[in-house]
Amino acid sequence: GYINGSGEYNSFGADPDILCLPTMVLGRVGSGKSVLLKHLLLQLLKSQTFNIIIPDLKTEYRNLLPQSDSLKVLTLDRIKINPLQVPDGMDPTWHRNYFAKVFVSQNFLGGTSLNALIERVQKLYEVNGIYKGGQKFPTMEDLYKLVTHELATNQPSFKYRDILLLIQNRLFPYASNDVFRCEKGIPADYWEKFNLVLELDKFTDNEYSFIVSYIAGLRFELNRDRGLIGSKLRTLFVID
């Protein structure tokens, strides 16, 4: 911004790296929070040192397109994500555990569901040869069908059956959503190459939270594997 007058100190601003810290814009409804964010984004989009991802529930950030050549908008029909797809170079065991942790936390499942989910993802990975370098990744629909099959054919204890029923219930929206019904979705490196608006207006709250947490955590882990740590902004997530 600018301060009235002239001279050496008539402008002010902030280093984008300060946004490595979680930052909130607070205000009443209609007070201009989104307007402020859009003004900030138009300035930040000029940077070449980091990228920006905007998970958009309102489908209004596409309005920035005429003012920024570097921004891409992914509408729902162009978003394909397979959370069970292991990124290139990543250990399948780590990714199996990471997926399960994020899914459990963002879909309000108890800690007792974690091991049950890990075991079923492991079974799918073994069947599809993922631990041996296979690329035929199971889908969320495959995971849902496995849990459903076990509930129909096995006789788990009453307590364990309740755990599987909860997992089945949480998996159903993902299994029936075309966004997740793919063996190979958007590759992990895509999330670091481009400035993106993800239009997620048709998602449930759980699906939205899961996708944002999954992508953000994946970006952090891949950066850490490369030794890219510290207070240097590399990908900025903007949640409105």
PDB file of C-alpha atoms in Angstrom:
ATOM      1  CA  GLY A   1       0.000   0.000   0.000  1.00  0.00           C
ATOM      2  CA  TYR A   2       0.918   3.652  -0.057  1.00  0.00           C
ATOM      3  CA  ILE A   3       0.951   6.406   2.533  1.00  0.00           C
ATOM      4  CA  ASN A   4      -0.007   9.934   1.520  1.00  0.00           C
ATOM      5  CA  GLY A   5       2.988  12.109   0.853  1.00  0.00           C
ATOM      6  CA  SER A   6       6.325  11.470  -0.739  1.00  0.00           C
ATOM      7  CA  GLY A   7       9.739  10.362   0.304  1.00  0.00           C
ATOM      8  CA  GLU A   8      11.668   7.208   1.057  1.00  0.00           C
ATOM      9  CA  TYR A   9       9.111   5.698   3.454  1.00  0.00           C
ATOM     10  CA  ASN A  10       5.813   6.356   1.678  1.00  0.00           C
ATOM     11  CA  SER A  11       5.047   2.698   0.924  1.00  0.00           C
ATOM     12  CA  PHE A  12       4.484  -0.296   3.150  1.00  0.00           C
ATOM     13  CA  GLY A  13       3.955  -4.029   2.771  1.00  0.00           C
ATOM     14  CA  ALA A  14       4.864  -7.446   4.133  1.00  0.00           C
ATOM     15  CA  ASP A  15       7.130 -10.235   3.002  1.00  0.00           C
ATOM     16  CA  PRO A  16       4.969 -13.106   1.641  1.00  0.00           C
ATOM     17  CA  ASP A  17       7.032 -15.543   3.724  1.00  0.00           C
ATOM     18  CA  ILE A  18       5.167 -14.269   6.778  1.00  0.00           C
ATOM     19  CA  LEU A  19       2.228 -16.310   5.437  1.00  0.00           C
ATOM     20  CA  CYS A  20       4.097 -19.475   6.375  1.00  0.00           C
ATOM     21  CA  LEU A  21       2.312 -18.875   9.665  1.00  0.00           C
ATOM     22  CA  PRO A  22      -1.425 -19.688   9.764  1.00  0.00           C
ATOM     23  CA  THR A  23      -3.204 -16.374   9.151  1.00  0.00           C
ATOM     24  CA  MET A  24      -6.869 -15.474   9.632  1.00  0.00           C
ATOM     25  CA  VAL A  25      -8.916 -12.574   8.276  1.00  0.00           C
ATOM     26  CA  LEU A  26     -11.698 -11.873  10.758  1.00  0.00           C
ATOM     27  CA  GLY A  27     -14.831  -9.781  10.358  1.00  0.00           C
ATOM     28  CA  ARG A  28     -18.602  -9.771  10.262  1.00  0.00           C
ATOM     29  CA  VAL A  29     -20.614 -10.989   7.301  1.00  0.00           C
ATOM     30  CA  GLY A  30     -20.338  -8.414   4.538  1.00  0.00           C
ATOM     31  CA  SER A  31     -17.404  -6.594   6.131  1.00  0.00           C
ATOM     32  CA  GLY A  32     -15.131  -7.229   3.141  1.00  0.00           C
ATOM     33  CA  LYS A  33     -13.072 -10.290   4.089  1.00  0.00           C
ATOM     34  CA  SER A  34     -13.305 -11.851   0.628  1.00  0.00           C
ATOM     35  CA  VAL A  35     -12.631  -8.520  -1.070  1.00  0.00           C
ATOM     36  CA  LEU A  36      -9.465  -8.117   0.991  1.00  0.00           C
ATOM     37  CA  LEU A  37      -8.358 -11.642   0.161  1.00  0.00           C
ATOM     38  CA  LYS A  38      -8.858 -11.038  -3.555  1.00  0.00           C
ATOM     39  CA  HIS A  39      -6.794  -7.839  -3.470  1.00  0.00           C
ATOM     40  CA  LEU A  40      -4.016  -9.678  -1.633  1.00  0.00           C
ATOM     41  CA  LEU A  41      -4.184 -12.599  -4.050  1.00  0.00           C
ATOM     42  CA  LEU A  42      -3.837 -10.373  -7.115  1.00  0.00           C
ATOM     43  CA  GLN A  43      -0.571  -9.075  -5.658  1.00  0.00           C
ATOM     44  CA  LEU A  44       0.649 -12.491  -4.520  1.00  0.00           C
ATOM     45  CA  LEU A  45      -0.133 -14.078  -7.901  1.00  0.00           C
ATOM     46  CA  LYS A  46       2.657 -11.980  -9.390  1.00  0.00           C
ATOM     47  CA  SER A  47       5.234 -13.968  -7.424  1.00  0.00           C
ATOM     48  CA  GLN A  48       7.336 -16.599  -9.169  1.00  0.00           C
ATOM     49  CA  THR A  49       8.738 -18.150  -5.992  1.00  0.00           C
ATOM     50  CA  PHE A  50       5.614 -19.950  -4.711  1.00  0.00           C
ATOM     51  CA  ASN A  51       2.241 -21.116  -5.976  1.00  0.00           C
ATOM     52  CA  ILE A  52      -1.271 -20.593  -4.628  1.00  0.00           C
ATOM     53  CA  ILE A  53      -4.104 -23.088  -4.213  1.00  0.00           C
ATOM     54  CA  ILE A  54      -7.624 -21.815  -3.533  1.00  0.00           C
ATOM     55  CA  PRO A  55     -10.216 -24.488  -2.616  1.00  0.00           C
ATOM     56  CA  ASP A  56     -13.327 -22.527  -3.545  1.00  0.00           C
ATOM     57  CA  LEU A  57     -16.742 -23.370  -2.107  1.00  0.00           C
ATOM     58  CA  LYS A  58     -18.362 -20.222  -3.506  1.00  0.00           C
ATOM     59  CA  THR A  59     -17.204 -20.485  -7.159  1.00  0.00           C
ATOM     60  CA  GLU A  60     -16.368 -16.780  -7.045  1.00  0.00           C
ATOM     61  CA  TYR A  61     -12.578 -16.816  -7.302  1.00  0.00           C
ATOM     62  CA  ARG A  62     -12.842 -17.548 -11.035  1.00  0.00           C
ATOM     63  CA  ASN A  63     -13.570 -13.826 -11.244  1.00  0.00           C
ATOM     64  CA  LEU A  64      -9.844 -13.215 -10.762  1.00  0.00           C
ATOM     65  CA  LEU A  65      -9.061 -14.822 -14.136  1.00  0.00           C
ATOM     66  CA  PRO A  66      -9.313 -11.601 -16.219  1.00  0.00           C
ATOM     67  CA  GLN A  67      -6.785  -9.964 -13.900  1.00  0.00           C
ATOM     68  CA  SER A  68      -4.252 -12.798 -13.665  1.00  0.00           C
ATOM     69  CA  ASP A  69      -2.790 -14.806 -16.536  1.00  0.00           C
ATOM     70  CA  SER A  70      -1.101 -17.237 -14.135  1.00  0.00           C
ATOM     71  CA  LEU A  71      -4.304 -18.538 -12.531  1.00  0.00           C
ATOM     72  CA  LYS A  72      -6.014 -21.774 -13.583  1.00  0.00           C
ATOM     73  CA  VAL A  73      -9.550 -22.772 -12.591  1.00  0.00           C
ATOM     74  CA  LEU A  74     -10.405 -26.450 -12.194  1.00  0.00           C
ATOM     75  CA  THR A  75     -14.151 -26.964 -12.389  1.00  0.00           C
ATOM     76  CA  LEU A  76     -15.643 -30.081 -10.836  1.00  0.00           C
ATOM     77  CA  ASP A  77     -15.596 -32.039 -14.101  1.00  0.00           C
ATOM     78  CA  ARG A  78     -11.835 -31.474 -14.423  1.00  0.00           C
ATOM     79  CA  ILE A  79     -10.906 -32.555 -10.893  1.00  0.00           C
ATOM     80  CA  LYS A  80      -9.808 -36.177 -10.594  1.00  0.00           C
ATOM     81  CA  ILE A  81      -8.213 -37.273  -7.335  1.00  0.00           C
ATOM     82  CA  ASN A  82      -7.319 -40.749  -6.140  1.00  0.00           C
ATOM     83  CA  PRO A  83      -6.148 -40.471  -2.527  1.00  0.00           C
ATOM     84  CA  LEU A  84      -4.924 -44.091  -2.728  1.00  0.00           C
ATOM     85  CA  GLN A  85      -2.557 -43.258  -5.595  1.00  0.00           C
ATOM     86  CA  VAL A  86       1.018 -43.319  -4.293  1.00  0.00           C
ATOM     87  CA  PRO A  87       3.006 -40.329  -5.620  1.00  0.00           C
ATOM     88  CA  ASP A  88       6.126 -41.149  -7.619  1.00  0.00           C
ATOM     89  CA  GLY A  89       9.064 -41.877  -5.355  1.00  0.00           C
ATOM     90  CA  MET A  90       6.981 -42.148  -2.179  1.00  0.00           C
ATOM     91  CA  ASP A  91       6.962 -45.205   0.064  1.00  0.00           C
ATOM     92  CA  PRO A  92       3.579 -46.998  -0.276  1.00  0.00           C
ATOM     93  CA  THR A  93       3.585 -47.884   3.424  1.00  0.00           C
ATOM     94  CA  TRP A  94       4.021 -44.243   4.427  1.00  0.00           C
ATOM     95  CA  HIS A  95       1.312 -43.164   2.003  1.00  0.00           C
ATOM     96  CA  ARG A  96      -1.076 -45.870   3.223  1.00  0.00           C
ATOM     97  CA  ASN A  97      -0.699 -44.640   6.803  1.00  0.00           C
ATOM     98  CA  TYR A  98      -0.894 -40.986   5.788  1.00  0.00           C
ATOM     99  CA  PHE A  99      -4.126 -41.477   3.839  1.00  0.00           C
ATOM    100  CA  ALA A 100      -5.710 -43.379   6.734  1.00  0.00           C
ATOM    101  CA  LYS A 101      -4.778 -40.716   9.292  1.00  0.00           C
ATOM    102  CA  VAL A 102      -6.162 -37.871   7.196  1.00  0.00           C
ATOM    103  CA  PHE A 103      -9.329 -39.756   6.305  1.00  0.00           C
ATOM    104  CA  VAL A 104     -10.042 -40.695   9.920  1.00  0.00           C
ATOM    105  CA  SER A 105      -9.416 -37.182  11.251  1.00  0.00           C
ATOM    106  CA  GLN A 106     -11.401 -35.319   8.570  1.00  0.00           C
ATOM    107  CA  ASN A 107     -14.365 -37.694   8.530  1.00  0.00           C
ATOM    108  CA  PHE A 108     -14.908 -37.766  12.297  1.00  0.00           C
ATOM    109  CA  LEU A 109     -13.962 -41.392  12.811  1.00  0.00           C
ATOM    110  CA  GLY A 110     -12.576 -42.560  16.128  1.00  0.00           C
ATOM    111  CA  GLY A 111      -9.003 -43.687  16.651  1.00  0.00           C
ATOM    112  CA  THR A 112     -10.194 -47.293  16.686  1.00  0.00           C
ATOM    113  CA  SER A 113     -10.992 -46.945  12.982  1.00  0.00           C
ATOM    114  CA  LEU A 114      -7.405 -46.128  12.033  1.00  0.00           C
ATOM    115  CA  ASN A 115      -5.924 -49.626  12.180  1.00  0.00           C
ATOM    116  CA  ALA A 116      -9.001 -51.131  10.521  1.00  0.00           C
ATOM    117  CA  LEU A 117      -8.665 -48.698   7.610  1.00  0.00           C
ATOM    118  CA  ILE A 118      -4.903 -49.255   7.312  1.00  0.00           C
ATOM    119  CA  GLU A 119      -5.408 -53.033   7.161  1.00  0.00           C
ATOM    120  CA  ARG A 120      -7.901 -52.736   4.303  1.00  0.00           C
ATOM    121  CA  VAL A 121      -5.794 -50.339   2.278  1.00  0.00           C
ATOM    122  CA  GLN A 122      -2.852 -52.697   2.776  1.00  0.00           C
ATOM    123  CA  LYS A 123      -4.934 -55.591   1.460  1.00  0.00           C
ATOM    124  CA  LEU A 124      -5.830 -53.628  -1.676  1.00  0.00           C
ATOM    125  CA  TYR A 125      -2.209 -52.587  -2.185  1.00  0.00           C
ATOM    126  CA  GLU A 126      -1.084 -56.211  -1.886  1.00  0.00           C
ATOM    127  CA  VAL A 127      -3.708 -57.472  -4.340  1.00  0.00           C
ATOM    128  CA  ASN A 128      -2.797 -54.748  -6.862  1.00  0.00           C
ATOM    129  CA  GLY A 129       0.956 -55.214  -6.463  1.00  0.00           C
ATOM    130  CA  ILE A 130       1.558 -51.669  -5.269  1.00  0.00           C
ATOM    131  CA  TYR A 131       4.329 -52.733  -2.859  1.00  0.00           C
ATOM    132  CA  LYS A 132       6.133 -54.297  -5.827  1.00  0.00           C
ATOM    133  CA  GLY A 133       5.947 -51.167  -7.957  1.00  0.00           C
ATOM    134  CA  GLY A 134       2.541 -51.757  -9.552  1.00  0.00           C
ATOM    135  CA  GLN A 135       0.660 -48.758 -10.923  1.00  0.00           C
ATOM    136  CA  LYS A 136      -2.899 -50.142 -10.892  1.00  0.00           C
ATOM    137  CA  PHE A 137      -3.968 -48.126  -7.879  1.00  0.00           C
ATOM    138  CA  PRO A 138      -7.149 -49.078  -6.014  1.00  0.00           C
ATOM    139  CA  THR A 139      -9.866 -46.448  -5.809  1.00  0.00           C
ATOM    140  CA  MET A 140     -12.124 -45.216  -3.034  1.00  0.00           C
ATOM    141  CA  GLU A 141     -14.861 -47.295  -4.645  1.00  0.00           C
ATOM    142  CA  ASP A 142     -12.665 -50.400  -4.350  1.00  0.00           C
ATOM    143  CA  LEU A 143     -12.101 -49.643  -0.677  1.00  0.00           C
ATOM    144  CA  TYR A 144     -15.818 -49.166  -0.087  1.00  0.00           C
ATOM    145  CA  LYS A 145     -16.624 -52.444  -1.859  1.00  0.00           C
ATOM    146  CA  LEU A 146     -14.023 -54.325   0.206  1.00  0.00           C
ATOM    147  CA  VAL A 147     -15.502 -53.096   3.492  1.00  0.00           C
ATOM    148  CA  THR A 148     -19.041 -53.835   2.249  1.00  0.00           C
ATOM    149  CA  HIS A 149     -18.011 -57.352   1.181  1.00  0.00           C
ATOM    150  CA  GLU A 150     -16.434 -58.078   4.569  1.00  0.00           C
ATOM    151  CA  LEU A 151     -19.539 -56.910   6.377  1.00  0.00           C
ATOM    152  CA  ALA A 152     -21.716 -59.177   4.221  1.00  0.00           C
ATOM    153  CA  THR A 153     -19.562 -62.318   4.340  1.00  0.00           C
ATOM    154  CA  ASN A 154     -17.660 -62.233   7.614  1.00  0.00           C
ATOM    155  CA  GLN A 155     -18.945 -62.326  11.157  1.00  0.00           C
ATOM    156  CA  PRO A 156     -16.869 -59.769  13.044  1.00  0.00           C
ATOM    157  CA  SER A 157     -17.481 -59.105  16.700  1.00  0.00           C
ATOM    158  CA  PHE A 158     -20.237 -56.644  17.562  1.00  0.00           C
ATOM    159  CA  LYS A 159     -17.721 -53.906  18.392  1.00  0.00           C
ATOM    160  CA  TYR A 160     -15.603 -54.483  15.278  1.00  0.00           C
ATOM    161  CA  ARG A 161     -18.701 -54.590  13.100  1.00  0.00           C
ATOM    162  CA  ASP A 162     -19.662 -51.144  14.365  1.00  0.00           C
ATOM    163  CA  ILE A 163     -16.222 -49.849  13.388  1.00  0.00           C
ATOM    164  CA  LEU A 164     -16.556 -51.249   9.856  1.00  0.00           C
ATOM    165  CA  LEU A 165     -20.071 -49.854   9.522  1.00  0.00           C
ATOM    166  CA  LEU A 166     -18.812 -46.374  10.415  1.00  0.00           C
ATOM    167  CA  ILE A 167     -15.980 -46.659   7.880  1.00  0.00           C
ATOM    168  CA  GLN A 168     -18.437 -47.874   5.242  1.00  0.00           C
ATOM    169  CA  ASN A 169     -20.737 -44.941   5.985  1.00  0.00           C
ATOM    170  CA  ARG A 170     -17.922 -42.383   5.629  1.00  0.00           C
ATOM    171  CA  LEU A 171     -16.569 -44.004   2.455  1.00  0.00           C
ATOM    172  CA  PHE A 172     -19.888 -44.011   0.616  1.00  0.00           C
ATOM    173  CA  PRO A 173     -19.861 -40.333  -0.552  1.00  0.00           C
ATOM    174  CA  TYR A 174     -16.343 -40.775  -1.931  1.00  0.00           C
ATOM    175  CA  ALA A 175     -17.162 -44.080  -3.635  1.00  0.00           C
ATOM    176  CA  SER A 176     -20.140 -42.505  -5.408  1.00  0.00           C
ATOM    177  CA  ASN A 177     -18.376 -39.257  -6.392  1.00  0.00           C
ATOM    178  CA  ASP A 178     -16.875 -39.260  -9.915  1.00  0.00           C
ATOM    179  CA  VAL A 179     -14.021 -37.060  -8.683  1.00  0.00           C
ATOM    180  CA  PHE A 180     -12.593 -40.041  -6.775  1.00  0.00           C
ATOM    181  CA  ARG A 181     -13.505 -42.823  -9.202  1.00  0.00           C
ATOM    182  CA  CYS A 182     -10.184 -43.030 -11.029  1.00  0.00           C
ATOM    183  CA  GLU A 183      -7.060 -45.182 -10.793  1.00  0.00           C
ATOM    184  CA  LYS A 184      -4.820 -42.219 -11.543  1.00  0.00           C
ATOM    185  CA  GLY A 185      -5.822 -38.687 -10.706  1.00  0.00           C
ATOM    186  CA  ILE A 186      -4.030 -35.343 -10.766  1.00  0.00           C
ATOM    187  CA  PRO A 187      -0.340 -36.091 -10.029  1.00  0.00           C
ATOM    188  CA  ALA A 188       1.170 -34.788  -6.798  1.00  0.00           C
ATOM    189  CA  ASP A 189       3.601 -32.423  -8.549  1.00  0.00           C
ATOM    190  CA  TYR A 190       0.679 -30.589 -10.188  1.00  0.00           C
ATOM    191  CA  TRP A 191      -0.141 -29.031  -6.814  1.00  0.00           C
ATOM    192  CA  GLU A 192       3.233 -27.253  -6.753  1.00  0.00           C
ATOM    193  CA  LYS A 193       3.485 -26.142 -10.378  1.00  0.00           C
ATOM    194  CA  PHE A 194       0.402 -23.987 -10.854  1.00  0.00           C
ATOM    195  CA  ASN A 195      -1.777 -21.350  -9.231  1.00  0.00           C
ATOM    196  CA  LEU A 196      -5.103 -23.122  -8.935  1.00  0.00           C
ATOM    197  CA  VAL A 197      -8.715 -22.483  -8.035  1.00  0.00           C
ATOM    198  CA  LEU A 198     -10.404 -25.780  -7.137  1.00  0.00           C
ATOM    199  CA  GLU A 199     -14.155 -25.350  -7.419  1.00  0.00           C
ATOM    200  CA  LEU A 200     -15.476 -27.713  -4.752  1.00  0.00           C
ATOM    201  CA  ASP A 201     -18.989 -26.323  -4.361  1.00  0.00           C
ATOM    202  CA  LYS A 202     -20.658 -29.736  -4.811  1.00  0.00           C
ATOM    203  CA  PHE A 203     -18.581 -31.450  -2.138  1.00  0.00           C
ATOM    204  CA  THR A 204     -19.824 -32.385   1.317  1.00  0.00           C
ATOM    205  CA  ASP A 205     -18.115 -30.662   4.243  1.00  0.00           C
ATOM    206  CA  ASN A 206     -16.187 -33.851   5.029  1.00  0.00           C
ATOM    207  CA  GLU A 207     -15.034 -34.287   1.423  1.00  0.00           C
ATOM    208  CA  TYR A 208     -13.923 -30.659   1.270  1.00  0.00           C
ATOM    209  CA  SER A 209     -11.971 -30.861   4.530  1.00  0.00           C
ATOM    210  CA  PHE A 210     -10.404 -34.160   3.539  1.00  0.00           C
ATOM    211  CA  ILE A 211      -9.217 -32.951   0.120  1.00  0.00           C
ATOM    212  CA  VAL A 212      -7.727 -29.721   1.487  1.00  0.00           C
ATOM    213  CA  SER A 213      -5.952 -31.550   4.331  1.00  0.00           C
ATOM    214  CA  TYR A 214      -4.774 -34.350   2.048  1.00  0.00           C
ATOM    215  CA  ILE A 215      -3.231 -32.036  -0.565  1.00  0.00           C
ATOM    216  CA  ALA A 216      -1.697 -29.655   1.992  1.00  0.00           C
ATOM    217  CA  GLY A 217      -0.149 -32.492   3.987  1.00  0.00           C
ATOM    218  CA  LEU A 218       1.174 -34.124   0.844  1.00  0.00           C
ATOM    219  CA  ARG A 219       2.819 -30.869  -0.251  1.00  0.00           C
ATOM    220  CA  PHE A 220       4.465 -30.519   3.164  1.00  0.00           C
ATOM    221  CA  GLU A 221       5.781 -34.081   3.166  1.00  0.00           C
ATOM    222  CA  LEU A 222       7.176 -33.912  -0.376  1.00  0.00           C
ATOM    223  CA  ASN A 223       8.942 -30.641   0.463  1.00  0.00           C
ATOM    224  CA  ARG A 224      10.380 -32.150   3.626  1.00  0.00           C
ATOM    225  CA  ASP A 225      11.698 -35.150   1.673  1.00  0.00           C
ATOM    226  CA  ARG A 226      13.623 -32.706  -0.529  1.00  0.00           C
ATOM    227  CA  GLY A 227      15.014 -30.857   2.469  1.00  0.00           C
ATOM    228  CA  LEU A 228      12.829 -27.829   1.739  1.00  0.00           C
ATOM    229  CA  ILE A 229      12.049 -26.815   5.291  1.00  0.00           C
ATOM    230  CA  GLY A 230      12.059 -23.553   7.196  1.00  0.00           C
ATOM    231  CA  SER A 231      10.107 -20.324   6.951  1.00  0.00           C
ATOM    232  CA  LYS A 232      10.102 -20.054   3.156  1.00  0.00           C
ATOM    233  CA  LEU A 233       6.697 -19.901   1.455  1.00  0.00           C
ATOM    234  CA  ARG A 234       6.361 -22.536  -1.276  1.00  0.00           C
ATOM    235  CA  THR A 235       2.619 -23.203  -1.550  1.00  0.00           C
ATOM    236  CA  LEU A 236      -0.040 -20.890  -0.123  1.00  0.00           C
ATOM    237  CA  PHE A 237      -3.488 -22.325   0.636  1.00  0.00           C
ATOM    238  CA  VAL A 238      -6.282 -19.765   0.798  1.00  0.00           C
ATOM    239  CA  ILE A 239      -9.477 -20.975   2.520  1.00  0.00           C
ATOM    240  CA  ASP A 240     -12.512 -18.714   2.299  1.00  0.00           C
TER     241      ASP A 240
END
